[in-house]
Short mmCIF file of C-alpha atoms in Angstrom, two decimals:
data_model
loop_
_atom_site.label_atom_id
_atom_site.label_comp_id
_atom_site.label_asym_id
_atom_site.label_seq_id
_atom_site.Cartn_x
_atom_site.Cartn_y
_atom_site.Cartn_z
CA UNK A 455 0.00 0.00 0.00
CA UNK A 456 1.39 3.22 -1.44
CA UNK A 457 1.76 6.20 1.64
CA UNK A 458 -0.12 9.02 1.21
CA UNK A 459 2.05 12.53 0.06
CA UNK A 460 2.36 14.83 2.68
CA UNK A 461 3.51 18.20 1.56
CA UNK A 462 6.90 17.73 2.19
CA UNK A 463 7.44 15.78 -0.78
CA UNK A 464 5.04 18.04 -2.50
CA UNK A 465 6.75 21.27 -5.25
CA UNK A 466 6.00 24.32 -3.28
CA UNK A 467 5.38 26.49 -5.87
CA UNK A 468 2.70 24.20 -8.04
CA UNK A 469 2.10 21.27 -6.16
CA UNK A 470 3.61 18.44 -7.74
CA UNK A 471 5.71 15.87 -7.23
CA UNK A 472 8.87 16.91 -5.55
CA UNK A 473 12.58 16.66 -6.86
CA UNK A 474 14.49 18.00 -4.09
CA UNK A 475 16.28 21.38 -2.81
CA UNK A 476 16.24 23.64 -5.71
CA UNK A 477 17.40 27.10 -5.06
CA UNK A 478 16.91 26.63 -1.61
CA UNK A 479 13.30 25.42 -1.75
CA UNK A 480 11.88 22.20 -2.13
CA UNK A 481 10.36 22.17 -5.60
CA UNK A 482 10.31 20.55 -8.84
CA UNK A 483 12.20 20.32 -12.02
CA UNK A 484 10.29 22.53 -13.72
CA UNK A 485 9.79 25.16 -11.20
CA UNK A 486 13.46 25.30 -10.80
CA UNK A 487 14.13 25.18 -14.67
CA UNK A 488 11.82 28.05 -14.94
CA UNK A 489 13.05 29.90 -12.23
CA UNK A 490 16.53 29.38 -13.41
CA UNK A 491 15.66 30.31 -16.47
CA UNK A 492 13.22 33.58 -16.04
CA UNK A 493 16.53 35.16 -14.19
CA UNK A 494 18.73 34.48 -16.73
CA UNK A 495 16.98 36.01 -19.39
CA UNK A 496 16.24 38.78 -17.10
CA UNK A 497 12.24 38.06 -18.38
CA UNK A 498 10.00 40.89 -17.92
CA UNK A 499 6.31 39.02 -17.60
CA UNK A 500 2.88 40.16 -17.54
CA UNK A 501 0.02 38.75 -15.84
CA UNK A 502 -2.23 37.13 -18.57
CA UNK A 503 -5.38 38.26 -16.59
CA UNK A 504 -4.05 41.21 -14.74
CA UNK A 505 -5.15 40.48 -11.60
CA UNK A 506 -1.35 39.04 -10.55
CA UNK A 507 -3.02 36.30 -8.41
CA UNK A 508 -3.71 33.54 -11.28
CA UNK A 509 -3.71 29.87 -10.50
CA UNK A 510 -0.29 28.51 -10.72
CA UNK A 511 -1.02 24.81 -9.60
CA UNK A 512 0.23 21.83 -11.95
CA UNK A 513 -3.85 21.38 -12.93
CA UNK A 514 -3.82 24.98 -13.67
CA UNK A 515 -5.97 25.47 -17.30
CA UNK A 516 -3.54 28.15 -17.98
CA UNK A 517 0.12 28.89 -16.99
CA UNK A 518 0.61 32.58 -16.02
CA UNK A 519 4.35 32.99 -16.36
CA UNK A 520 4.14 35.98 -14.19
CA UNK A 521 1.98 34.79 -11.51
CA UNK A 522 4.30 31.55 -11.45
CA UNK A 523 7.48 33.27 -11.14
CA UNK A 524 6.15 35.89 -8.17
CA UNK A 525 5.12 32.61 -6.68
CA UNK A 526 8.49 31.22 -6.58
CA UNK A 527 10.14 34.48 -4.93
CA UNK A 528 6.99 34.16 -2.44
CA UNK A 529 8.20 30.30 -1.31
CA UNK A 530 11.82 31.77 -1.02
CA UNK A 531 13.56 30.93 -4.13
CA UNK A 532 17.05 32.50 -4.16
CA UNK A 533 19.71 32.78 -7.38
CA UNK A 534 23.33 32.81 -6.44
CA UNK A 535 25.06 33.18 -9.79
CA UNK A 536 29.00 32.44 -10.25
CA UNK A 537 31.20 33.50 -13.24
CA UNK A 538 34.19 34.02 -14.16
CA UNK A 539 33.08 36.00 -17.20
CA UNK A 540 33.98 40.32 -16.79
CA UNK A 541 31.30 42.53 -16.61
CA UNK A 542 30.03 43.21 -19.78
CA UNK A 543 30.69 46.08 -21.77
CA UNK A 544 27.95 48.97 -22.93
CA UNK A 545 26.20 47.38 -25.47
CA UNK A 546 27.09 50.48 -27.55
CA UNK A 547 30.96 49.95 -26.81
CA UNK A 548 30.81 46.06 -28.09
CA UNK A 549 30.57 46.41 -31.93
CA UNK A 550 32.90 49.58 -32.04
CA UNK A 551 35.15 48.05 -29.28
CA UNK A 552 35.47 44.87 -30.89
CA UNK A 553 39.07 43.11 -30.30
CA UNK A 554 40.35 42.83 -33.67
CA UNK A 555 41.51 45.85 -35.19
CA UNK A 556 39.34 46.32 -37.98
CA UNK A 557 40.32 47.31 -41.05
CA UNK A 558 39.07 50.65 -43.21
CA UNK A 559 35.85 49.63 -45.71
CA UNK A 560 36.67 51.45 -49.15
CA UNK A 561 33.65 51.11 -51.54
CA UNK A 562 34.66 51.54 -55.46
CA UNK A 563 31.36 51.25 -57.48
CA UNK A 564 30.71 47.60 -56.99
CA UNK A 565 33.48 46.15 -55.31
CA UNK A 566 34.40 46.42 -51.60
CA UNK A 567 37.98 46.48 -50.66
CA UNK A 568 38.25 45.08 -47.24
CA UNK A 569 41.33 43.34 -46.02
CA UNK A 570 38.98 40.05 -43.67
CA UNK A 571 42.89 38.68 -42.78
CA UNK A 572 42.76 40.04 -39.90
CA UNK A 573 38.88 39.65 -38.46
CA UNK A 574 39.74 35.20 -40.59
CA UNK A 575 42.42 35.43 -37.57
CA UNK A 576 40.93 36.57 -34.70
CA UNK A 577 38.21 33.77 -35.48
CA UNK A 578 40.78 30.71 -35.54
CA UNK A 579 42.51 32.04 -32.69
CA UNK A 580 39.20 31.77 -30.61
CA UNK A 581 38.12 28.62 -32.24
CA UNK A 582 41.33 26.89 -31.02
CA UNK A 583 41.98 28.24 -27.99
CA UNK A 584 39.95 27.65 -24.67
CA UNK A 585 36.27 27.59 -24.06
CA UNK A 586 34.18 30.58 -22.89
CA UNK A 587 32.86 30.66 -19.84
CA UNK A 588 29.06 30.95 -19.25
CA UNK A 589 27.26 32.22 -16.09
CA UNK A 590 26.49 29.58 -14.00
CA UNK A 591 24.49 28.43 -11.02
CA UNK A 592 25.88 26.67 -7.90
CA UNK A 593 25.34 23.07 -7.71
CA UNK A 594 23.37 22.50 -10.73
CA UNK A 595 24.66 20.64 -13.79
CA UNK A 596 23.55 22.16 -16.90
CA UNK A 597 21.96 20.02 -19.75
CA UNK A 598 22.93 20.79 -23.34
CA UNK A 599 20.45 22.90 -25.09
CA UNK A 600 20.38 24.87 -21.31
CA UNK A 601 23.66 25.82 -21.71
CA UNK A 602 22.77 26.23 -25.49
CA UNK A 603 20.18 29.04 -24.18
CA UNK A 604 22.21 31.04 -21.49
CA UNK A 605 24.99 31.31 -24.27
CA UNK A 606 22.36 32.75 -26.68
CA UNK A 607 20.89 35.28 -24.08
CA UNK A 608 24.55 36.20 -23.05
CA UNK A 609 26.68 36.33 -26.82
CA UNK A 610 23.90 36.57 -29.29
CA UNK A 611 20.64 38.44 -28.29
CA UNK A 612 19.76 39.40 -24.73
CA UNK A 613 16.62 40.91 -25.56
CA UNK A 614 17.27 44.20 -24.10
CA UNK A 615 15.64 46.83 -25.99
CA UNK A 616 18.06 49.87 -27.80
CA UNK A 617 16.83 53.37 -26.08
CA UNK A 618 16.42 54.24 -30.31
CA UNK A 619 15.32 52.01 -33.00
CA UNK A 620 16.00 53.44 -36.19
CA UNK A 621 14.22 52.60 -39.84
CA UNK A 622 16.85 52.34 -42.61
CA UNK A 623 15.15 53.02 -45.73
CA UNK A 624 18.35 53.35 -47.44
CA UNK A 625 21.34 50.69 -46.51
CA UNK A 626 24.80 51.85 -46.86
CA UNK A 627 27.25 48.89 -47.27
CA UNK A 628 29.34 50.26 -44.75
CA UNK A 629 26.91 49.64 -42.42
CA UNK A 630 26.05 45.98 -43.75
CA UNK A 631 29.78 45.19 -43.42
CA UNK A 632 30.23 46.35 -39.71
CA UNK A 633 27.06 44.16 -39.05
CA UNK A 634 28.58 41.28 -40.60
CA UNK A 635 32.13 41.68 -38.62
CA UNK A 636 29.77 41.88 -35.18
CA UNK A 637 27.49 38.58 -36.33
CA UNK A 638 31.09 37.31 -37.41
CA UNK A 639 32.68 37.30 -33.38
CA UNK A 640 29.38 36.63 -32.15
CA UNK A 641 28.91 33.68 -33.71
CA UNK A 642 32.64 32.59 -32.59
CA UNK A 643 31.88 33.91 -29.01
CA UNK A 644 29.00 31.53 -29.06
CA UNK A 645 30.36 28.76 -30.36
CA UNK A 646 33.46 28.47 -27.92
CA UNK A 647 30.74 28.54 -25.07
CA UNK A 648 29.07 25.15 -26.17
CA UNK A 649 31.32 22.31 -24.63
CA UNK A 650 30.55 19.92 -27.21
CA UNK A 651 31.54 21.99 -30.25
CA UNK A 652 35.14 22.83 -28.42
CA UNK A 653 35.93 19.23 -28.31
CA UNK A 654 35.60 18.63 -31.61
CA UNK A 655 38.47 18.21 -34.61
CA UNK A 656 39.91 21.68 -35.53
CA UNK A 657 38.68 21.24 -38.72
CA UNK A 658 35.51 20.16 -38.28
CA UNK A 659 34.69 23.27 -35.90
CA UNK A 660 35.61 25.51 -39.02
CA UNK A 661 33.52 23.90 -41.12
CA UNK A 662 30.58 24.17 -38.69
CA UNK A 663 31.07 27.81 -37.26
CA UNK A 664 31.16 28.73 -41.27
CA UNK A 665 27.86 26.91 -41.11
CA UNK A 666 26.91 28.34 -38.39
CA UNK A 667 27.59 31.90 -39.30
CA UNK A 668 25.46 32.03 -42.58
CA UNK A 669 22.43 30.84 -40.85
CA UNK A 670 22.56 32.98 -37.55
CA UNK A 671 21.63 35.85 -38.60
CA UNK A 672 17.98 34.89 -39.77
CA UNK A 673 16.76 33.15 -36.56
CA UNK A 674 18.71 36.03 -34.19
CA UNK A 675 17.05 39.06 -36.59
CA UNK A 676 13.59 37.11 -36.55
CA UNK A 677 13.60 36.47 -32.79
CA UNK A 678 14.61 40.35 -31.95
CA UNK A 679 12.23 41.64 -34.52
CA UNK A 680 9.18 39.97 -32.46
CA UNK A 681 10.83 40.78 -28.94
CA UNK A 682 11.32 44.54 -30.07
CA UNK A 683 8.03 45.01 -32.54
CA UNK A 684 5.59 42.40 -31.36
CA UNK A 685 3.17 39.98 -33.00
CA UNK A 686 1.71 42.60 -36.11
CA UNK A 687 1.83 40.51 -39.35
CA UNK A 688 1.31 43.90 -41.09
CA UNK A 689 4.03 45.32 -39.58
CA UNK A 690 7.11 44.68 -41.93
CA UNK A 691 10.16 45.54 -40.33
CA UNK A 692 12.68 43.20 -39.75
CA UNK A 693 15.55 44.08 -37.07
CA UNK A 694 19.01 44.62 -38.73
CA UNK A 695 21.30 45.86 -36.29
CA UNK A 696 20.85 46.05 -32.74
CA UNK A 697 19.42 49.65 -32.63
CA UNK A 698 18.26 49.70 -36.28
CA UNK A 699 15.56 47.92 -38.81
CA UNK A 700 14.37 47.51 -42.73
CA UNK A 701 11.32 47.38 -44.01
CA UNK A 702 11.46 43.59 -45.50
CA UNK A 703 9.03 44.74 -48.67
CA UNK A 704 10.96 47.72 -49.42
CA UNK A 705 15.03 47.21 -49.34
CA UNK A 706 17.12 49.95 -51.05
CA UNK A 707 20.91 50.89 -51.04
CA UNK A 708 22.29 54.26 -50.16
CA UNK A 709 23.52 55.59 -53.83
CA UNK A 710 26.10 57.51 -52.27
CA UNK A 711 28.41 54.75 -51.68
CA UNK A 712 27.48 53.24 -54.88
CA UNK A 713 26.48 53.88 -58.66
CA UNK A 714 22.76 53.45 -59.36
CA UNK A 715 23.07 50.83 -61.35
CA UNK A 716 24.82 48.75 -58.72
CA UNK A 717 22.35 49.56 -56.20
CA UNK A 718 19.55 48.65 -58.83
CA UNK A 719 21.63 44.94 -58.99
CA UNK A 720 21.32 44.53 -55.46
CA UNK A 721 17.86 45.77 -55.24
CA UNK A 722 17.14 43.13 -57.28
CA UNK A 723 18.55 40.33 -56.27
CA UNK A 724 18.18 41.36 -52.17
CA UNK A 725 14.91 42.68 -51.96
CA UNK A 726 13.03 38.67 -52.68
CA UNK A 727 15.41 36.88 -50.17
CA UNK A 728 14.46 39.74 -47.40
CA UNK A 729 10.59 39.37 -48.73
CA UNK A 730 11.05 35.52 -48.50
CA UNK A 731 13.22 36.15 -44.32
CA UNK A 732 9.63 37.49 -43.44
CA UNK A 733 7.33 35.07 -44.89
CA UNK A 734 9.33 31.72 -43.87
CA UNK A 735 10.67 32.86 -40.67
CA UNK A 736 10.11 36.14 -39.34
CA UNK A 737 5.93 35.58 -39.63
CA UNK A 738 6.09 32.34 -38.21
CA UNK A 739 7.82 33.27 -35.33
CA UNK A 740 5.26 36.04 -34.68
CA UNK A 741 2.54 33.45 -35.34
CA UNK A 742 4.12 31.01 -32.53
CA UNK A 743 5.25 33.64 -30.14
CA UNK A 744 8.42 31.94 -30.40
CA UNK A 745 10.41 31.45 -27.12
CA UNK A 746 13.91 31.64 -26.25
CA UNK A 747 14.22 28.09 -25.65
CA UNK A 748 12.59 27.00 -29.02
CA UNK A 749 15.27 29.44 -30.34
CA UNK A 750 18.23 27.51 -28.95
CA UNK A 751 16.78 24.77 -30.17
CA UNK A 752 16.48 25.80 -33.86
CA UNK A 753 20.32 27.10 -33.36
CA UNK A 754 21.71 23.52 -31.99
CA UNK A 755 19.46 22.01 -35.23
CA UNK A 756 21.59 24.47 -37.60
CA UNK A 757 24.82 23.70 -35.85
CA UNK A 758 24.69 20.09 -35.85
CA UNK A 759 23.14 19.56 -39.48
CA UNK A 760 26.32 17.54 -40.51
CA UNK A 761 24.47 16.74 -43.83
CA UNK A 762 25.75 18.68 -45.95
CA UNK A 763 29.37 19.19 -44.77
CA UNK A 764 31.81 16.69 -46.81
CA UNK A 765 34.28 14.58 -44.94
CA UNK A 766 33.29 15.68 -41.63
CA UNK A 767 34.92 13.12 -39.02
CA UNK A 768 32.94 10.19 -37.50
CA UNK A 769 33.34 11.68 -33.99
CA UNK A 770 32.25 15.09 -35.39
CA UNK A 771 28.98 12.79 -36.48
CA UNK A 772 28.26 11.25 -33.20
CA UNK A 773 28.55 14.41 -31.12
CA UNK A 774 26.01 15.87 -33.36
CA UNK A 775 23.65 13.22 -32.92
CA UNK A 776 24.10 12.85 -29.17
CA UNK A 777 23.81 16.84 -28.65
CA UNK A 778 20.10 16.59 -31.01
CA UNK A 779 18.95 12.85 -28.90
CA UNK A 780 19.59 15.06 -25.67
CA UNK A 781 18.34 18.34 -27.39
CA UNK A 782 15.13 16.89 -28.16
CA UNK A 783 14.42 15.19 -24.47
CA UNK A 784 14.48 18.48 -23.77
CA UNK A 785 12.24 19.72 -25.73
CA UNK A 786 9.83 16.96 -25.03
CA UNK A 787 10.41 17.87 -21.06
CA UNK A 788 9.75 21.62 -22.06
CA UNK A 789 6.51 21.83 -24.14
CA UNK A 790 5.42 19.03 -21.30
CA UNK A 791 5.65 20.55 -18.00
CA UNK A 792 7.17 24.53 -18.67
CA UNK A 793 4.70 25.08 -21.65
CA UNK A 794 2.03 22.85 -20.64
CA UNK A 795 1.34 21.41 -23.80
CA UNK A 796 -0.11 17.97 -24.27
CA UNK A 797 -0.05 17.85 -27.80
CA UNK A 798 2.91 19.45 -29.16
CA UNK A 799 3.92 17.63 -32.43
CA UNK A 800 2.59 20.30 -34.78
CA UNK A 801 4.62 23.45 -32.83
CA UNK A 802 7.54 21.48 -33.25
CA UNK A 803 6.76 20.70 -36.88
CA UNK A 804 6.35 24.41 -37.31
CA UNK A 805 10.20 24.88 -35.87
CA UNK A 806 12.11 22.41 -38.22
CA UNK A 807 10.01 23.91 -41.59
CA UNK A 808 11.84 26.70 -40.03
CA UNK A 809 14.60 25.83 -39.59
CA UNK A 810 14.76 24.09 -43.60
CA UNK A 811 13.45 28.04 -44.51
CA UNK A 812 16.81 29.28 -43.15
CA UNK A 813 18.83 26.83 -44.32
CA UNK A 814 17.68 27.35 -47.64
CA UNK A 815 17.65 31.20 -47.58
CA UNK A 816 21.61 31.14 -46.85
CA UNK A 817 21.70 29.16 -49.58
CA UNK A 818 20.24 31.03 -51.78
CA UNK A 819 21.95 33.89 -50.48
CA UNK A 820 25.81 32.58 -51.13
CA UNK A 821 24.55 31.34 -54.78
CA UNK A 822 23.93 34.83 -55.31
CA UNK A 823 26.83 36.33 -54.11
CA UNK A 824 28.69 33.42 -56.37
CA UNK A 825 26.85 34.31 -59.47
CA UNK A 826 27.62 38.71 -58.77
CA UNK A 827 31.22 37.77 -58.67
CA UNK A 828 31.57 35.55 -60.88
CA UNK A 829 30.16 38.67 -63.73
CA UNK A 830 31.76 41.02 -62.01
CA UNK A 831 28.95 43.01 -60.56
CA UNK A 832 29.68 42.87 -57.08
CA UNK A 833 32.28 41.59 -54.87
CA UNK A 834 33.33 41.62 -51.25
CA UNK A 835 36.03 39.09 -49.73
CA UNK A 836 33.90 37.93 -46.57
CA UNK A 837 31.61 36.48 -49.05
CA UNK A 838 34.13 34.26 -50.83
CA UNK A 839 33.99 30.69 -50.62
CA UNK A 840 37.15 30.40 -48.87
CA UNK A 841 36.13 33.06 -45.61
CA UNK A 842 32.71 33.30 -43.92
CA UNK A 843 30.28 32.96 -45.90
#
């Protein structure tokens, strides 16, 4: 005869089943996941029905993030975080203070002269040196797509909002190649904070940061465009920089760097793929309300698509498919019991036509770039076959 569950063994902020001292409170996983992860992302919530006193229990119809999280201060939840990381830097001082000593942009009609030798540098010397630390949390052992999450939050997006957000209705390339140096050491930054990717063959992480670094961009734009603009269909503008957007229907070069003509080419050839960034992923993520955690998700599916990558090593192989068999337990134990969803096949769904969407727009996007070098009509050396992208 089973004993009855006295409320010591009971999660003190919803009720169920206990899984031990979590942040000094008996609780269980998923409180303390939440918890963990509300103050890491330094999440602002609302309370869904405004009175800020919603049912938080496990049988709770629906799951008031807010309500949830003041519970867990209430029950005496604490966060000691431990890193070894600096402080970081005004957000305004990390593009324009950027390690590498970047070199002058000089635009002549069609072709940008930029030395990348010294940016191609900075990236190997990160990729084979030592891992990055993340901020951690006393005592608890991190699972993969976790860690995958805190290092997006802390390298890649951290969803703070810029005081200005400027519309560019006219891109200079100037400003399209300092982006591209920032997503550039981002992407690295990022990288050398995932444990698994560190271990792997020198070679191999090359290959995947490259990888990597032409599909970043879409998912990190898409994500900060819904955090910064919200959930409008209509509403067109897609996040470029971190303090400035385009208008995804409507992308047009500054003329004063370059000749009409070239700006005409790139008009061209530009404005669909932007057109197409909104409709595959931008929109979709507005439709889902995509989360933070759904976006690690679709970044550790990007990374560890060892498809099309030729003579990537066995062990390469079999790290990618251990990270994606513990990646999607995770998932499963997400929707489940942080999400509350019973039925979640067609969300996920959703996320990997996603996911083939961005894949296939930085396709796309380097065939172009092939084809407007190859007839001389526009060139740049980050987008050469043997650099970035």
């Amino acid at each position: 005869m089973a004993l009855p569950t006295t409320s010591v063994d009971t999660c003190l902020v919803c009720g169920a089943a206990s899984h031990g001292v979590h942040f000094r409170v008996i609780s269980c996983r998923a409180c303390a996941a939440f918890f963990r992860r509300s103050l890491e992302a330094s999440h602002l919530y609302k309370c869904r029905r405004l009175n800020k006193n919603c049912d938080v229990s496990k049988n709770a119809k629906h799951n008031c993030r807010y309500c949830r999280f003041q519970k867990c201060k209430r029950v005496g939840m604490r966060y000691q975080e431990t890193s070894t990381t600096p402080p970081r830097s005004p957000k305004s001082n990390e593009s324009n203070g950027s390690p590498v000593n970047l070199p002058e942009i000089i635009i002549e009609d069609h072709k940008v002269i930029y030395d990348s030798e010294p940016l191609l540098a900075f990236v190997k010397d990160l990729l084979n040196g030592p891992p990055l630390p993340l901020k951690t949390v006393d005592g608890v052992r991190y699972a993969p797509l976790q860690r995958f999450h805190m290092a997006f939050n802390q390298h890649l997006f951290d969803g703070e909002r810029p005081t200005v957000i400027s519309d560019v209705k006219f891109m200079k390339l100037t400003m399209i190649m300092r982006e591209m140096e920032n997503v550039i050491q981002r992407s690295a930054k990022f990288l050398m904070s995932c444990e698994e990717f560190v271990e792997l063959p020198k070679n191999d992480k090359w290959r995947l940061y490259r990888q990597f670094t032409s599909n970043v961009m879409c998912i990190v734009r898409a994500v900060a465009t819904v955090e910064f603009f919200g959930c409008d269909l209509e509403d067109k503008r897609i996040m470029y920089t971190e303090d400035s957007c385009i208008f995804s229907d409507n992308v047009d070069y500054d003329t004063e760097q370059i000749s009409p003509s070239t700006a005409e080419t790139l008009r061209n050839v530009f404005r669909p793929l932007c057109t197409n960034l909104y409709k595959k992923v931008v929109s979709p993520c507005k439709q889902l309300q995509i989360t933070k955690f759904e976006t690690a998700y679709i970044l550790a599916a990007i990374l560890w698509n060892t498809d099309e990558i030729d003579d990537v090593s066995v062990e390469t192989q079999e790290a990618a498919d251990r990270f994606m068999s513990e990646a999607a337990s995770e998932m499963h134990h997400y929707y489940r019991f942080e999400m509350k969803m019973e039925n979640y096949a067609e969300r996920l769904s959703k996320l990997i036509k996603m996911i083939n969407a961005i894949e296939k727009i930085a396709t796309q996007r380097r065939e172009m770039f092939t084809l407007l070098n190859m007839f001389d009509m526009f060139s740049c050396s980050l987008f050469k076959s043997d650099t970035f992208f």
